[in-house]
GROMACS .gro file of N, CA and C in nm:
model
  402
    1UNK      N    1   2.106  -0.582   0.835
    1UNK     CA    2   1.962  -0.578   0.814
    1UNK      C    3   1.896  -0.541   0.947
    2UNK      N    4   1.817  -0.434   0.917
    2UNK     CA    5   1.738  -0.400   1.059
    2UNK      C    6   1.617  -0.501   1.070
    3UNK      N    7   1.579  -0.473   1.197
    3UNK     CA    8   1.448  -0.559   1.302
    3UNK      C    9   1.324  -0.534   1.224
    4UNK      N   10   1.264  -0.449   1.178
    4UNK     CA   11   1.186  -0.384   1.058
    4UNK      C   12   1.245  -0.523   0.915
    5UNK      N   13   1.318  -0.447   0.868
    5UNK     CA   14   1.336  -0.512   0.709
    5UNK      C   15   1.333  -0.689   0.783
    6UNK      N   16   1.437  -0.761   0.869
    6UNK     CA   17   1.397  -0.870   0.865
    6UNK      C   18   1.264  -0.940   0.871
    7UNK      N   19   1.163  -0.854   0.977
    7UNK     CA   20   1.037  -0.875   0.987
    7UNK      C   21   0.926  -0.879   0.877
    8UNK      N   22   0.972  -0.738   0.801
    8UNK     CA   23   0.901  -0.777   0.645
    8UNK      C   24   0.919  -0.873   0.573
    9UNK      N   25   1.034  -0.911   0.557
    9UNK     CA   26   1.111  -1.066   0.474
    9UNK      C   27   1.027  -1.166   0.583
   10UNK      N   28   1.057  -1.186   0.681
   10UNK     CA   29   1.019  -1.358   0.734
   10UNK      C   30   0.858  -1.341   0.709
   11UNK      N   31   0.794  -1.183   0.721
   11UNK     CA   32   0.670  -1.237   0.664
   11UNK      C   33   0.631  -1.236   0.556
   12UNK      N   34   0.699  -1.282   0.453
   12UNK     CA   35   0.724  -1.342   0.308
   12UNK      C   36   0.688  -1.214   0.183
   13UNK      N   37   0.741  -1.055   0.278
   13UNK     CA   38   0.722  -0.973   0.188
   13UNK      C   39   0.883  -0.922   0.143
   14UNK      N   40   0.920  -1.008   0.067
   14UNK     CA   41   1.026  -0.966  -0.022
   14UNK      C   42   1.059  -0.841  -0.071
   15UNK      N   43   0.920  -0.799  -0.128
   15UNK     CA   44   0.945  -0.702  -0.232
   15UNK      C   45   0.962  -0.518  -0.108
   16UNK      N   46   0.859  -0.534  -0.040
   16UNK     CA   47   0.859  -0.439   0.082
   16UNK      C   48   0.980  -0.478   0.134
   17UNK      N   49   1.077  -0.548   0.217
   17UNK     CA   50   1.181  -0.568   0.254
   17UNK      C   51   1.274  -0.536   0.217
   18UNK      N   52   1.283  -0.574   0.042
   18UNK     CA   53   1.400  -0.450  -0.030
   18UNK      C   54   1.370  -0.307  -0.030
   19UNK      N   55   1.218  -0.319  -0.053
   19UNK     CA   56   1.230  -0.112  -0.058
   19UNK      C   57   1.284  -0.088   0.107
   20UNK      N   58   1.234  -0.119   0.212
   20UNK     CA   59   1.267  -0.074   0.311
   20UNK      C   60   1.419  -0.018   0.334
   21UNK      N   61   1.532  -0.172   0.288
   21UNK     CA   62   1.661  -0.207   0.295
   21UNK      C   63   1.711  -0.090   0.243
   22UNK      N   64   1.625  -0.055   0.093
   22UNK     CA   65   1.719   0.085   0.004
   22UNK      C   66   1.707   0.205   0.079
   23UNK      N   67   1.563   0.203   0.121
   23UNK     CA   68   1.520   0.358   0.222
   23UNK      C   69   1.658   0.324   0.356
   24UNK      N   70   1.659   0.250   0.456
   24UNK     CA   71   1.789   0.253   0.558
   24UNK      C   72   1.935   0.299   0.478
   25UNK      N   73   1.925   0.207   0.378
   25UNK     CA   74   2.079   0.223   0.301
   25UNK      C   75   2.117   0.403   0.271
   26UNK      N   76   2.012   0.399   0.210
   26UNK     CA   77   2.048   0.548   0.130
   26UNK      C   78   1.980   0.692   0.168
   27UNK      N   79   1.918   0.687   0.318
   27UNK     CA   80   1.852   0.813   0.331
   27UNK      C   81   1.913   0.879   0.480
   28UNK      N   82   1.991   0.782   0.553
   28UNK     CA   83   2.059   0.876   0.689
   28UNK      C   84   1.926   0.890   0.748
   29UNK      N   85   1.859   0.816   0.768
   29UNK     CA   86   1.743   0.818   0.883
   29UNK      C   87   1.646   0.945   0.827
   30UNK      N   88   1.647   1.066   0.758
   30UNK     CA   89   1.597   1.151   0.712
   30UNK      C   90   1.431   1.062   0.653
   31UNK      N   91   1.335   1.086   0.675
   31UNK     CA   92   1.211   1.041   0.632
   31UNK      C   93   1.225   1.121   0.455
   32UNK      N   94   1.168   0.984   0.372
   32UNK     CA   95   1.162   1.012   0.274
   32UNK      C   96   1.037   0.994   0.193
   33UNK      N   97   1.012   1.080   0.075
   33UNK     CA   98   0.810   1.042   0.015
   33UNK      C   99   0.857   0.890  -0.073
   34UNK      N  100   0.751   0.854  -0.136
   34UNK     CA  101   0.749   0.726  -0.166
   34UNK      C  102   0.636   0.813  -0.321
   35UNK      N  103   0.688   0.756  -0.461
   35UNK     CA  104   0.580   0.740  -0.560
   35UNK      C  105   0.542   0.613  -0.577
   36UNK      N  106   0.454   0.566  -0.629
   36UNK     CA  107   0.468   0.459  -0.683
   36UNK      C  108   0.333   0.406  -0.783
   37UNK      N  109   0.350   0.280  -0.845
   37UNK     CA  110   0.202   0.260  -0.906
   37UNK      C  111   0.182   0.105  -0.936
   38UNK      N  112   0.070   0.059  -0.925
   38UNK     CA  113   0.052  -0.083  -0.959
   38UNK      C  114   0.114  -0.145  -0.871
   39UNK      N  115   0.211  -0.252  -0.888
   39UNK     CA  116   0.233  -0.359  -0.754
   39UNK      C  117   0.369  -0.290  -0.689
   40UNK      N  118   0.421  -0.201  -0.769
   40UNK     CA  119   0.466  -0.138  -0.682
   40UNK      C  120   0.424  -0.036  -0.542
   41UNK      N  121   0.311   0.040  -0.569
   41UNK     CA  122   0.249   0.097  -0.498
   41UNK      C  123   0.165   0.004  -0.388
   42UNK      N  124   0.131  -0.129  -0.459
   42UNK     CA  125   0.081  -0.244  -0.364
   42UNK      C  126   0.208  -0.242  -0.226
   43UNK      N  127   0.359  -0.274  -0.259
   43UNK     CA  128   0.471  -0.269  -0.208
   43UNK      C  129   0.470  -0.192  -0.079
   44UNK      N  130   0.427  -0.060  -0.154
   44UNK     CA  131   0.487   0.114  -0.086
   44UNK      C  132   0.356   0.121  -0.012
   45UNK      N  133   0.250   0.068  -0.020
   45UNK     CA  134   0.163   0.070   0.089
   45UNK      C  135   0.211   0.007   0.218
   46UNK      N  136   0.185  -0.084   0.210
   46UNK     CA  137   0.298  -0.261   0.237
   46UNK      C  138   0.414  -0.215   0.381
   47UNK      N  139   0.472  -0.150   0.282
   47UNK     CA  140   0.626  -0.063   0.350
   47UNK      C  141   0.575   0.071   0.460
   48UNK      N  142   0.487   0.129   0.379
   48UNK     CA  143   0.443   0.275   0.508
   48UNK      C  144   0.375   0.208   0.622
   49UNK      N  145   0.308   0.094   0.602
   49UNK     CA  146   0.240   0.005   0.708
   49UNK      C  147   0.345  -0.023   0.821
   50UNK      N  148   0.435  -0.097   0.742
   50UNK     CA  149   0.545  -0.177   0.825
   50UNK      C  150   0.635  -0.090   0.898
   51UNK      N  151   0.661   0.030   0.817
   51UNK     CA  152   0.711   0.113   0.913
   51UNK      C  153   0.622   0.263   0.963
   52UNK      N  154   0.514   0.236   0.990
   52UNK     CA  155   0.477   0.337   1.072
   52UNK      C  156   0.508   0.403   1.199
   53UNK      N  157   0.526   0.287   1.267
   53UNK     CA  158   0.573   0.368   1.352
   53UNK      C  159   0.722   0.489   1.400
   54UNK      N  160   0.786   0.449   1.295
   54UNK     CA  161   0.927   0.495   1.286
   54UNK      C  162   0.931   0.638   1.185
   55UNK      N  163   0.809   0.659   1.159
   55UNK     CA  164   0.832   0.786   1.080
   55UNK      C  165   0.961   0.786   0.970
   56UNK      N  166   0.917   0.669   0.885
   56UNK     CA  167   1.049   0.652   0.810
   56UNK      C  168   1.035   0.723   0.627
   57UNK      N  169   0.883   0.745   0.617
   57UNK     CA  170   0.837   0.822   0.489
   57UNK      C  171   0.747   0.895   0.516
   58UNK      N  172   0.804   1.051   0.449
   58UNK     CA  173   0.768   1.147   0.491
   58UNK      C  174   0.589   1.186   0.451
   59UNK      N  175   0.598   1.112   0.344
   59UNK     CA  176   0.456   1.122   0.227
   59UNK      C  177   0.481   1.040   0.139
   60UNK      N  178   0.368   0.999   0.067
   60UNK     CA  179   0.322   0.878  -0.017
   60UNK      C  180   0.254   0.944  -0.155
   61UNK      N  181   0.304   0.909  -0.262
   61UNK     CA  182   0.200   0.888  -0.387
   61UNK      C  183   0.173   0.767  -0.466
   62UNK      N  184   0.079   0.700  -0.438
   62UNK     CA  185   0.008   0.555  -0.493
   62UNK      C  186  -0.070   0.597  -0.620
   63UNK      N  187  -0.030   0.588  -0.717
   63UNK     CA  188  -0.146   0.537  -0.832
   63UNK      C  189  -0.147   0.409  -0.815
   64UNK      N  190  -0.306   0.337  -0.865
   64UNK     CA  191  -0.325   0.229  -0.882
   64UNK      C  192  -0.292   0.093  -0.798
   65UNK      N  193  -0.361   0.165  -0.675
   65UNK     CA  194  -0.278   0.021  -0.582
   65UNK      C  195  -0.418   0.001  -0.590
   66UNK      N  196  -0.369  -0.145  -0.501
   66UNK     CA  197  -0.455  -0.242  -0.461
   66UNK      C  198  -0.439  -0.325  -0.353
   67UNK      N  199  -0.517  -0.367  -0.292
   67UNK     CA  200  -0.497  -0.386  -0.159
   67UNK      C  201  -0.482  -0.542  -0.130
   68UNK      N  202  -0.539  -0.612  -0.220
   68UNK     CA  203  -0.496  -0.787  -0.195
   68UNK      C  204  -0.533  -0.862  -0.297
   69UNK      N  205  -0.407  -0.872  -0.393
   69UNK     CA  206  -0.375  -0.921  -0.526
   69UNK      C  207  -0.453  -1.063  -0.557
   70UNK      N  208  -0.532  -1.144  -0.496
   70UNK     CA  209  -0.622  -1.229  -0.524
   70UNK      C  210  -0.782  -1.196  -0.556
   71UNK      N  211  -0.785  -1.082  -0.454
   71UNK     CA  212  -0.916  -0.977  -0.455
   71UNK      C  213  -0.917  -0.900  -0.604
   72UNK      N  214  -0.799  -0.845  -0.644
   72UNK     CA  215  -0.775  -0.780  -0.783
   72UNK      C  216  -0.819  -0.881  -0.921
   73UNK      N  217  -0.760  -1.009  -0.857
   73UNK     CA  218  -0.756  -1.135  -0.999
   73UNK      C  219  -0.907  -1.130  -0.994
   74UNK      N  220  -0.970  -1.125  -0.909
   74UNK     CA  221  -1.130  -1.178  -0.892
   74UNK      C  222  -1.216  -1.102  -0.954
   75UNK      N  223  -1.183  -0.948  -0.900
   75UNK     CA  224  -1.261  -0.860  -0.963
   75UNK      C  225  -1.199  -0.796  -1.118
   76UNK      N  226  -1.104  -0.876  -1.158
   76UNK     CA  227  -1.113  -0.823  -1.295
   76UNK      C  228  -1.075  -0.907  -1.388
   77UNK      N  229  -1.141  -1.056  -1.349
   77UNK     CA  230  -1.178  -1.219  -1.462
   77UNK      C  231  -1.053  -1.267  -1.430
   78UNK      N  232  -0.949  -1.232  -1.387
   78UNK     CA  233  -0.813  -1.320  -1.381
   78UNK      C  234  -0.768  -1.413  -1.334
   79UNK      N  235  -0.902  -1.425  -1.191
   79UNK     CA  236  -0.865  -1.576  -1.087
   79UNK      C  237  -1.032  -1.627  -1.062
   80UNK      N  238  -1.065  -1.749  -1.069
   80UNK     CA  239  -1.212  -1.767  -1.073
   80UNK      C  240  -1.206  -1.791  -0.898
   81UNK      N  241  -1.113  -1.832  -0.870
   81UNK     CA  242  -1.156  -1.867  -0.678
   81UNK      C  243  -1.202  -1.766  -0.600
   82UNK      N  244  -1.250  -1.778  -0.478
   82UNK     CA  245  -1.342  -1.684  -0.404
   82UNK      C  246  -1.184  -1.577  -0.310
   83UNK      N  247  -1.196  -1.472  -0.328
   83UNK     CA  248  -1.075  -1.407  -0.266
   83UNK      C  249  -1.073  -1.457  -0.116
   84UNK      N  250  -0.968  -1.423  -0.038
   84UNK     CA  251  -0.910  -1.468   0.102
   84UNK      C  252  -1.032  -1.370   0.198
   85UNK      N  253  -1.027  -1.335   0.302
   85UNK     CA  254  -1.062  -1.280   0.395
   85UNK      C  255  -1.038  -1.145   0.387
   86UNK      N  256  -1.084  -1.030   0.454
   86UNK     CA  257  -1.029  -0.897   0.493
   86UNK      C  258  -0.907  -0.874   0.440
   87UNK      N  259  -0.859  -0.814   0.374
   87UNK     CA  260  -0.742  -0.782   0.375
   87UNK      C  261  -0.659  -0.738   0.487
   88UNK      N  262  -0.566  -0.731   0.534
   88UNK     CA  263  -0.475  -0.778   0.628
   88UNK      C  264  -0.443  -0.601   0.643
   89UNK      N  265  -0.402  -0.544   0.527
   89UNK     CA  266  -0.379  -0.396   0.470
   89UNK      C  267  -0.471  -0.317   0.540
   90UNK      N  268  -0.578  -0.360   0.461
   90UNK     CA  269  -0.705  -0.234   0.502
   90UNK      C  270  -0.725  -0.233   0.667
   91UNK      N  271  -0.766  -0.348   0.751
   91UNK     CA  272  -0.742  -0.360   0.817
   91UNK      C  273  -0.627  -0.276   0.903
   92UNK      N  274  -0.509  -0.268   0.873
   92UNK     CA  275  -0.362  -0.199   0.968
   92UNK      C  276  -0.374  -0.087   0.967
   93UNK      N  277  -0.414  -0.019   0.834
   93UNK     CA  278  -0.490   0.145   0.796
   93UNK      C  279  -0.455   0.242   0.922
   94UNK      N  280  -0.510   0.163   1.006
   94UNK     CA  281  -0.500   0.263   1.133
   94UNK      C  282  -0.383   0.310   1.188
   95UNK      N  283  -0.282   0.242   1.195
   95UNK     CA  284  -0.147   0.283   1.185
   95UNK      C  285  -0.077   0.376   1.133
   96UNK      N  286  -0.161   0.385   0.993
   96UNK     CA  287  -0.071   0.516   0.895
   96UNK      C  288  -0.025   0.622   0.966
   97UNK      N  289   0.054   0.699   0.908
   97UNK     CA  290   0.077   0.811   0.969
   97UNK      C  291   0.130   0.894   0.862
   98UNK      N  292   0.201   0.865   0.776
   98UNK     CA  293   0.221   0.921   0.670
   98UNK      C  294   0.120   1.006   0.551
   99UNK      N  295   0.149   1.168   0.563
   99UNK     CA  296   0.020   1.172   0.452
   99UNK      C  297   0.005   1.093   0.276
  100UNK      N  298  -0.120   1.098   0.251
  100UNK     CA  299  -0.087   1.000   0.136
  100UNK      C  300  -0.212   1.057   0.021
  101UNK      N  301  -0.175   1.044  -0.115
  101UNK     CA  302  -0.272   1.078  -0.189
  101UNK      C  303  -0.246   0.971  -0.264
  102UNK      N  304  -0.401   0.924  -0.336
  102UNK     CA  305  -0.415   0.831  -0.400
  102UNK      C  306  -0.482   0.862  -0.521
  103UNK      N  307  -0.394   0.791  -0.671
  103UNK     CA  308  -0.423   0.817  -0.781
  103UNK      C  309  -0.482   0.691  -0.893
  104UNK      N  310  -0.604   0.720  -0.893
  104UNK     CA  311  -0.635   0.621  -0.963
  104UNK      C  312  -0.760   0.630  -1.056
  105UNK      N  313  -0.715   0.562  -1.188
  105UNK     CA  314  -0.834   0.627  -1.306
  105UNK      C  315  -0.973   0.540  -1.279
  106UNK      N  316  -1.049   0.596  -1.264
  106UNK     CA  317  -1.190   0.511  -1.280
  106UNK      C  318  -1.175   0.442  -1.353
  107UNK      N  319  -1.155   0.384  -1.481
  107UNK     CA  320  -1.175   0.342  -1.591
  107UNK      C  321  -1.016   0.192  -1.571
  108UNK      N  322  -0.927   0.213  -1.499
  108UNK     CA  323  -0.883   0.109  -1.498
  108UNK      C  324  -0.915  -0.043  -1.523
  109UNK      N  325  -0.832  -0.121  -1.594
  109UNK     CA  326  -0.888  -0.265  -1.588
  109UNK      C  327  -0.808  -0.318  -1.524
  110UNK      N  328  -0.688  -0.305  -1.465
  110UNK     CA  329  -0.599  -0.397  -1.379
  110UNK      C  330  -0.547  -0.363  -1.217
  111UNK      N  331  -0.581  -0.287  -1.206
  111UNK     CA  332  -0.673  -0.254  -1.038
  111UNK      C  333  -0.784  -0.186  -1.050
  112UNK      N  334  -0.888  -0.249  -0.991
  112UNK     CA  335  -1.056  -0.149  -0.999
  112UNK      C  336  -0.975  -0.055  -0.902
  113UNK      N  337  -1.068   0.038  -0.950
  113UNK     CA  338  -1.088   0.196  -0.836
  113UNK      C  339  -1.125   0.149  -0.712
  114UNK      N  340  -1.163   0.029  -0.652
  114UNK     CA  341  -1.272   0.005  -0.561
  114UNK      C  342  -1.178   0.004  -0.419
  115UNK      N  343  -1.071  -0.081  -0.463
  115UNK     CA  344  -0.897  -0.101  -0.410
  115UNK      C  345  -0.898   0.039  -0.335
  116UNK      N  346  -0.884   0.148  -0.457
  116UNK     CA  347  -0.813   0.270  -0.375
  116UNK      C  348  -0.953   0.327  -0.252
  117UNK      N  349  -1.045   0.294  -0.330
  117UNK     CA  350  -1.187   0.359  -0.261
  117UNK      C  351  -1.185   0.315  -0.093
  118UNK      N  352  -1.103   0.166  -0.077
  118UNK     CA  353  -1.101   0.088   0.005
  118UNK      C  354  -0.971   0.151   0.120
  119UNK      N  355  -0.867   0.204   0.045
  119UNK     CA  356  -0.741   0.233   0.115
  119UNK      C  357  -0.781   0.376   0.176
  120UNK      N  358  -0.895   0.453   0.092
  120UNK     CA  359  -0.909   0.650   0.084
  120UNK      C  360  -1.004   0.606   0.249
  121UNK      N  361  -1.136   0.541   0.240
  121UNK     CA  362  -1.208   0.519   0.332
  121UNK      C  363  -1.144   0.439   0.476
  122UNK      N  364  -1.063   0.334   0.477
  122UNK     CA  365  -0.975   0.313   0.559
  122UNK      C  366  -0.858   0.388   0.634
  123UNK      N  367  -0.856   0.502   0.563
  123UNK     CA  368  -0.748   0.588   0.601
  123UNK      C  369  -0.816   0.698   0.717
  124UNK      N  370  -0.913   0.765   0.620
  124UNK     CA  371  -1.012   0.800   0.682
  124UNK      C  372  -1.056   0.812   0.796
  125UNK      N  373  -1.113   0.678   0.805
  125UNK     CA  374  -1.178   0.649   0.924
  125UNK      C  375  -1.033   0.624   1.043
  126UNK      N  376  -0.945   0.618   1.020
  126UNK     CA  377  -0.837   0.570   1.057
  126UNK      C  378  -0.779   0.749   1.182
  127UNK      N  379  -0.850   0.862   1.104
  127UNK     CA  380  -0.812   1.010   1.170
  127UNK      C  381  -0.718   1.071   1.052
  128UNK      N  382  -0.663   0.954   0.973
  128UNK     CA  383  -0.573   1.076   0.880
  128UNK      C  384  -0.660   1.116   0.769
  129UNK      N  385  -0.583   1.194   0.675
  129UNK     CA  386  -0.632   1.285   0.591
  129UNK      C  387  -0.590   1.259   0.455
  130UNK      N  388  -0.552   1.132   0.394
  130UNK     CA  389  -0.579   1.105   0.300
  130UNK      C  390  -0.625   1.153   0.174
  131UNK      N  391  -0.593   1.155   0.035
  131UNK     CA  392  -0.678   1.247  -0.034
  131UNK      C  393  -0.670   1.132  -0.151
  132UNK      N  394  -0.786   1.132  -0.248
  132UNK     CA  395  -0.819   1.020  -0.374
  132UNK      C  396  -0.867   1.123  -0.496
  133UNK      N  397  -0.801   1.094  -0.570
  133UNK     CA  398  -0.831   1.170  -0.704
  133UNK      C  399  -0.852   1.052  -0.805
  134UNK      N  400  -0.994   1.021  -0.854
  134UNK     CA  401  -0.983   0.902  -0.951
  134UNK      C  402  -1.018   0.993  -1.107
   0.00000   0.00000   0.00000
């Protein structure tokens, strides 16, 4: 297990830690794109964060992410409590390096658009070039 994947695991991201583990296992260091959608794409955000600096994915396709799964319950009736702080995600944004397009239907009920609106504008402002198709 690399210094990366353990670091994602002790900070209690499981699910990013395995994608990472499969990307080392099976790609010979070669940077690879990432699809993904829903909490997976939550994941594959997660993962291009964690490894930015290593140029470890070449490009990204996210439908339907979302940026902090308590923020999601809130804004669409699923959790009545007040969401956490900043997201931690939007926030790191600046790091990206990977290009990334983001796919997401207006009309969704189980991530608002507002999520991706949040990741397109964070990216943004961040110098990369990002692209959002809702």
């Amino acid at each position: 297990m690399s210094s990366l994947v353990a670091a994602a695991a002790a900070a209690g991201g499981a699910a990013v830690a395995d994608l990472l583990a499969a990307v080392e296992q099976s790609c010979c260091g070669a940077p690879v794109g990432l699809l993904a959608s829903g909490h997976a794409a939550h994941a594959a955000l997660c993962a291009l964060l964690w490894s930015a600096s290593e140029g470890r994915f070449g490009a990204a396709v996210l439908a339907g992410v979302y940026v902090c799964p308590r923020l999601r319950d809130l804004e669409t009736g699923r959790a009545p409590a007040a969401p956490a702080a900043a997201s931690h995600l939007v926030d790191a944004l600046p790091a990206l390096r990977s290009p990334l397009l983001l796919l997401h239907g207006a009309e969704d009920t189980a991530s608002p658009v507002s999520h991706a609106r949040m990741v397109h504008h964070a990216a943004c402002g961040a110098g990369g070039a990002p692209r959002l198709l809702t």
